[in-house]
Amino acid sequence: MDEIKEVSLEMKDYIVSSGAETLSWCMQCGLCTNLCPWRLVPGEISEAFNIRKMQRLGQLGLEGFEDENVLFACATCGMCLVNCPRKVEIIDNVRSMRNTTVAAGFLPANLRPIAGSLHANGNPWSGAHEKRAEWQEGLNIPAFSDDTEYLLYVCCTSCFDTRSQKIAKSIVNLLQKAGVSFGVLTAEENCCGETIRKLGDEELFQKLAESNIKLFNGKGVKKIITTSPHCLYAFKKDYPELGGNYEVVHYAELLGDLLKQGKISFSTELAKKVTFHDPCYLGRHNQVYDPQRELLKAVPGVEFVELGRNKEKSLCCAGGGGRVWAEAPMGERFGELRITDAVDKQADILVTACPYCIAMLDDACAGLEKGDVLKVMEMSELLNASL
Amino acid sequence: MNIVVLIKQTFDTEAKIVLDANGKIDANGVNLIINPYDEYAIEEGIRLKEKLGGEVTVVTLGGARAQEAVRTALAMGVDKGVVVSDPAIDTSDDWANVEIIAKAVAQIPFDIILSGRIAIDDGASQTAVRLAEALSVPSVSSVIKLEATGDQLVATREIDGGTELIEVALPAVITAQKGLNEPRYPSVAGIMKAKKKPLKTLTLADLGLSAGDLAPKMVVTKMTLPDPRKAGIRIPGEAADAAKELAKLLHEEAKVL
Amino acid sequence: MAKGIWVVVEQRDLQIRKVSLELLSQGRKIADETGESLVAVILGQGIEGLAQTVSANGADKVILVEDEKLAEYTTGAYTSVLNKLIRKEEPQVVLTGNTAVGKDLFPRLAQRLGVGLASDCTGIEVDSSSFMVFKRPIYAGKAFEFVSSTVRPILATIRPNTFALGTPDAGRTAEVVKETADIDAGDLRAILKEVAIAASKRPELTEANIIVSGGRGMKGPENYVILEALADVIGAAVGASRAAVDAGWKEQKFQVGQTGKTVSPTLYIACGISGAIQHLAGMGSSKFIVAINKDPEANIFNVADYGIVGDLFDVVPILTEEFKKIVG
Amino acid sequence: MAYQSILVVGGGISGLTAAVEAAEAGSEVYLVEKKPYLGGRVAQMNRYFPKLCPPNCGLEINFKRIKQNPRIKFFTLAEIEKIEGKEGDFTVTVKSNPRYVNQNCTACGKCTEVCPVERSNEYNYGLDKTKAIYKAHEFAFPMKYVVDNDVCQGSECGKCVSACQYNAIELDMAVKSFNLNVGSIVWATGWEAYDASKIDYYGFGQHQNVITNVMMERIAAPNGPTGGKVVRPSDGKEVESIAFVQCAGSRDVNNLTYCSGVCCMASLKQATYVKEKNPDAKVSMFYIDVRAMGKYEEFYTKVQDGISMIKGKVGEITEDPLTKDLIIQVENQLTGEILKEKVDMVVLATGMVPSTVDTKLPIAINYDEDGFIVSDSQQPGIYGAGCVKKPLDVASSVKDATAAALKAIQSTVRR
């Protein structure tokens, strides 16, 4: 048993007041722990982090949750919420618990450059703000205006990472082929702030969100297409309380509709066995499961197989909740399990629809040296190849 | 043991540096942090207290937001905070700052004064050593290991290409180099307690100083930003030629070697 | 009337530091330009033989202060001696290298003299009104400030490699003046017990001016010796990409990147690193980036100032030899 | 017109009690039961609290009181179709389903011997089978056979009719409806066990050896499908290791939000069944917290010996497809580790769902959000009794039913 440390009701109240309103609902049954992906990997973080125990420490205002391996381990994948008998908003609680230390100026060292870059550049990738729109070069995308229906909001990762830029470009091409009326404001945008909010830096989130809302509202944005499920989450679930009310869709949802309406079709045959990794923020957090599958099945020649853990049971890639900037040793990365899942299904291509997932899965595939049997692709890239 | 830690609030390391209309650094909207080297000093101060008992007081000079830095130090385990805040500080130089700090520190009993070896904003690396001189006490700078007994210190300091071991009687000033320790994260209890710890704010008048006493020795005549990065070039040719060309470019054009 | 440009020459084991010679060389130019005399000041024991070297490098006058208490640098003794000398001779400007000694000595000296100090300067401009204006990088090189003073003397520490070495003129002679060391007892409170010079200690990653980093292209842990050889020539730290760490070739503490150590050295040499976004974000603020990679499509080339598309196993050994020539 | 008689709907322990208490106080009582026998869930118990005795004697006393009391009329295989009127003046339409067996039946069993059709035995929760003509259970009251019309081949077969020497079988019996006029109604239709297959991660309905607590009562009962041997359904192997999974669906907003209050004691009781038969059996109980109300604390303390009590709600139950052994995954909250324990059989401690969730009264009354009849039914003269009002154990049901009987009597004498 751990040594009992300081108990403070004041601390509990502080956590609750930071947004952990459902903290006391938890009755410590441990169904969350059973579902937590950290239970699937060994190692130091896995040993330190127990989501049920973390809630308990918070409930009691007991020291110990602020250990970096506890407080910042959660990937906010939402798996814990699936069976929770009390519908405890565990992720909000984690966010609030993080907020207690982050608001006092104690973001872990590895996250300081990220927060710093968000402050200075409006993106977490230390990219110069003036280079945000560089990915668009040669694409001829109109600026968003009264004449365009949708704003296409491109995730920071796809603005700055050359690998990820291909996603943005593919999505643009698909939307153009389908005749969608859209424009961009990339150069003026800031990060949506989803992840920094999950990391507990509420102040920085508000700063980012307010600047985006001011921009969007000023330009008359009503509908937004996001390239990342994380931006989808932010605009849909975080922005309304700050005065940003938009009709937001992930590009997969929109393309799914266009497919049904016959406005887009795929012709080039792709005789491959394809499987899909459900991004947590597209699936569990936003309940989008079907359009991706319909789109992939619409590609001629594609043999679609489901991964064992799919849809609401999908296993996290470990890129959420700020974990995309965290370091877990080889053998302790969820992404590796995911690559193994896909290889076990003898899939040729593992498709997903999230820039973070791509980064994590690419990395895991390279680390496991499975590149010769499995290709990791973002859905837009695969669809684009079949246009 | 009475321990004083001198800290500075600086721009976040990622901050984008922009000049305002007056050609001065624009601090608007910039995220502020405790100078990272000062964090080592805070940590060492707390460790000394934990080992030898006593009290740690953190002292800083700064604007309205400097209190945040002190609160952070208090959360880590420092006992008291002193902020000297005065409009005159905006234009003071290293010498003047030390005059102010020396007055503030003189009000606090101290056996050891700790600070970071350099502040990442102005990079001047002067204040702590100047302060030692102003207070007529010895100093050891760039310390990577510190052993303290009740009345003396044995410090290992980093020099170019090696280390020195220096013994010094207290009181003394120590500047902290990376490697001295790993700054702690405060417990949440520490954060809660910090809200109630004493934090004193002083003006120059409180220290018996006036702006006239602080005419700077050095003045900043202008500030500039570096030239924008040039587009990268690929050096053509076979390995041997390319390597030679690269070495030449680094030496003569980039001047980094 | 203040007079003379002084260079406090730093010696260790009777070897003059390169930066001191750089300052003499530049000081000579300024002296010629302004009509001032260039004075070299050397403290130590058994230093007489160094007078010739400094005069060959441009000094008009050499002040030698010999004392057993000055054999090794100590803050107190050096401050004590220089304070009195400067007060006596009243130079315009006193320069030294921004070395461990310079950084320790000059702030205390400046405070004792009640003067300003321009530290870690990377440029000197001669100015009619204030004599010299010093350029110094601030915010880790993200900006520069130019400082000057009307109070004499002005003290300044100059970053090594700022100025080029001149060609020594063995025929030059300088006036050599010996001064006795008058050290106040109060300045001997810190006692130097031991000096340990590491044979070859590579700097810590986040402190290093230069980093040589290897990635998946290194192919195996045994190959890091070629990067280490390169690093040791230029006093660089050795880093690794996440791929190399994952492969077990390097420990995690050597990992550069957002998920490892964020670095911003003056020079970053990436060997066999493709450039994942986390890596680029962790080293993108380096002043100069060199990329050596076989794959012309590698992301790293997008941020590199100089790139070589080629096999690092061919390029790096030659580069090491070239650097040896430059560094000497 | 004010009627003095009382209708009691439901022939379980609550209904029986209400009927007997009211009748013994002088009221005319009609008792209507849907099943072919009286006794309800209690009749399916192996043993029950507080004395841990089998239910037979307790029920027998009630049946005797019914038989001896001319003021009680009971109808089995009967359902309430319509209720009209108000307190003191209800007209109730009762639908009487045919038994296909008349009063001549002596329960000799000859019919069953010849019957060619089998049906799942709901009395034993499907753990065994009966013929289409069957005796509900060994101590069924009334002790009459009954035909399951859903599976009976009817007069085309007629083998039972020929075999019966008492002319007791009438395969052409029809549904009848009749009206009753009563002054008040006691609704005591009891409860159903929560459908454990809704908790997909527990594998009930997929893994044969995952059973529920009500099934465990039948398995342990001497008159049950295994003759009281604690063996597992897949292969009849004697159970050497067993896990009781508490709160299987209970206290869970995705399933049953409330605590049924009896399942913890039921599992502890059932643990004693296992231990009695096989003292070496490994018994584990996984719980969020054990709810041993009132005087049961002592029992809880006493039976814990020899049971491994592990705090932690079971997260998943998987099956070894070859052996049909079960692997329980749970976080042991003492240590924070995820345990994976292999057992022969799992008993899910499912909670109680009021019958009124599926079958509402044919007259408007108030229910709570979980479907229980609230105490103030908003319909004067109609009173819930027992588990249709809230989850209760047997003793509490009896008390509640007695109280309901008094209320019902008051309704018939109110002026």
mmCIF file of C-alpha atoms in Angstrom, chain A residues 1 27-31 33-34 39 50 52 82-87 313, chain D residues 200-201 251-254 288 312-315 329-331 333-334 336 338:
data_model
loop_
_atom_site.group_PDB
_atom_site.id
_atom_site.type_symbol
_atom_site.label_atom_id
_atom_site.label_comp_id
_atom_site.label_asym_id
_atom_site.label_seq_id
_atom_site.Cartn_x
_atom_site.Cartn_y
_atom_site.Cartn_z
ATOM 1 C CA MET A 1 0.000 0.000 0.000
ATOM 2 C CA MET A 27 -17.839 4.941 -6.666
ATOM 3 C CA GLN A 28 -14.509 3.299 -7.361
ATOM 4 C CA CYS A 29 -15.750 0.235 -9.165
ATOM 5 C CA GLY A 30 -12.765 0.090 -11.511
ATOM 6 C CA LEU A 31 -14.542 -0.612 -14.799
ATOM 7 C CA THR A 33 -9.264 0.679 -15.228
ATOM 8 C CA ASN A 34 -10.303 -2.481 -17.002
ATOM 9 C CA ARG A 39 -3.405 -1.911 -18.897
ATOM 10 C CA ASN A 50 -4.336 3.961 -12.783
ATOM 11 C CA ARG A 52 -9.563 4.815 -11.059
ATOM 12 C CA VAL A 82 -17.724 3.451 -22.245
ATOM 13 C CA ASN A 83 -18.825 1.269 -19.349
ATOM 14 C CA CYS A 84 -18.686 3.779 -16.521
ATOM 15 C CA PRO A 85 -21.752 2.992 -14.436
ATOM 16 C CA ARG A 86 -21.979 6.516 -13.101
ATOM 17 C CA LYS A 87 -21.192 8.373 -16.332
ATOM 18 C CA LYS A 313 -13.931 -0.410 -28.683
ATOM 19 C CA ASP D 200 -22.287 -7.563 -23.121
ATOM 20 C CA TYR D 201 -18.885 -7.656 -21.463
ATOM 21 C CA ARG D 251 -25.851 0.796 -9.754
ATOM 22 C CA ASP D 252 -25.067 1.426 -13.373
ATOM 23 C CA VAL D 253 -26.655 4.189 -15.397
ATOM 24 C CA ASN D 254 -26.208 2.051 -18.481
ATOM 25 C CA ILE D 288 -17.833 -2.496 -5.348
ATOM 26 C CA GLY D 312 -13.348 -4.354 -7.779
ATOM 27 C CA LYS D 313 -16.114 -4.473 -10.331
ATOM 28 C CA VAL D 314 -15.439 -7.143 -12.886
ATOM 29 C CA GLY D 315 -14.557 -5.561 -16.190
ATOM 30 C CA GLN D 329 -10.696 -9.613 -15.537
ATOM 31 C CA VAL D 330 -10.942 -7.176 -12.698
ATOM 32 C CA GLU D 331 -8.939 -4.455 -11.051
ATOM 33 C CA GLN D 333 -8.448 -2.041 -5.902
ATOM 34 C CA LEU D 334 -6.239 -2.845 -2.967
ATOM 35 C CA GLY D 336 -4.429 -1.522 -8.393
ATOM 36 C CA ILE D 338 -5.567 -6.082 -13.130
#
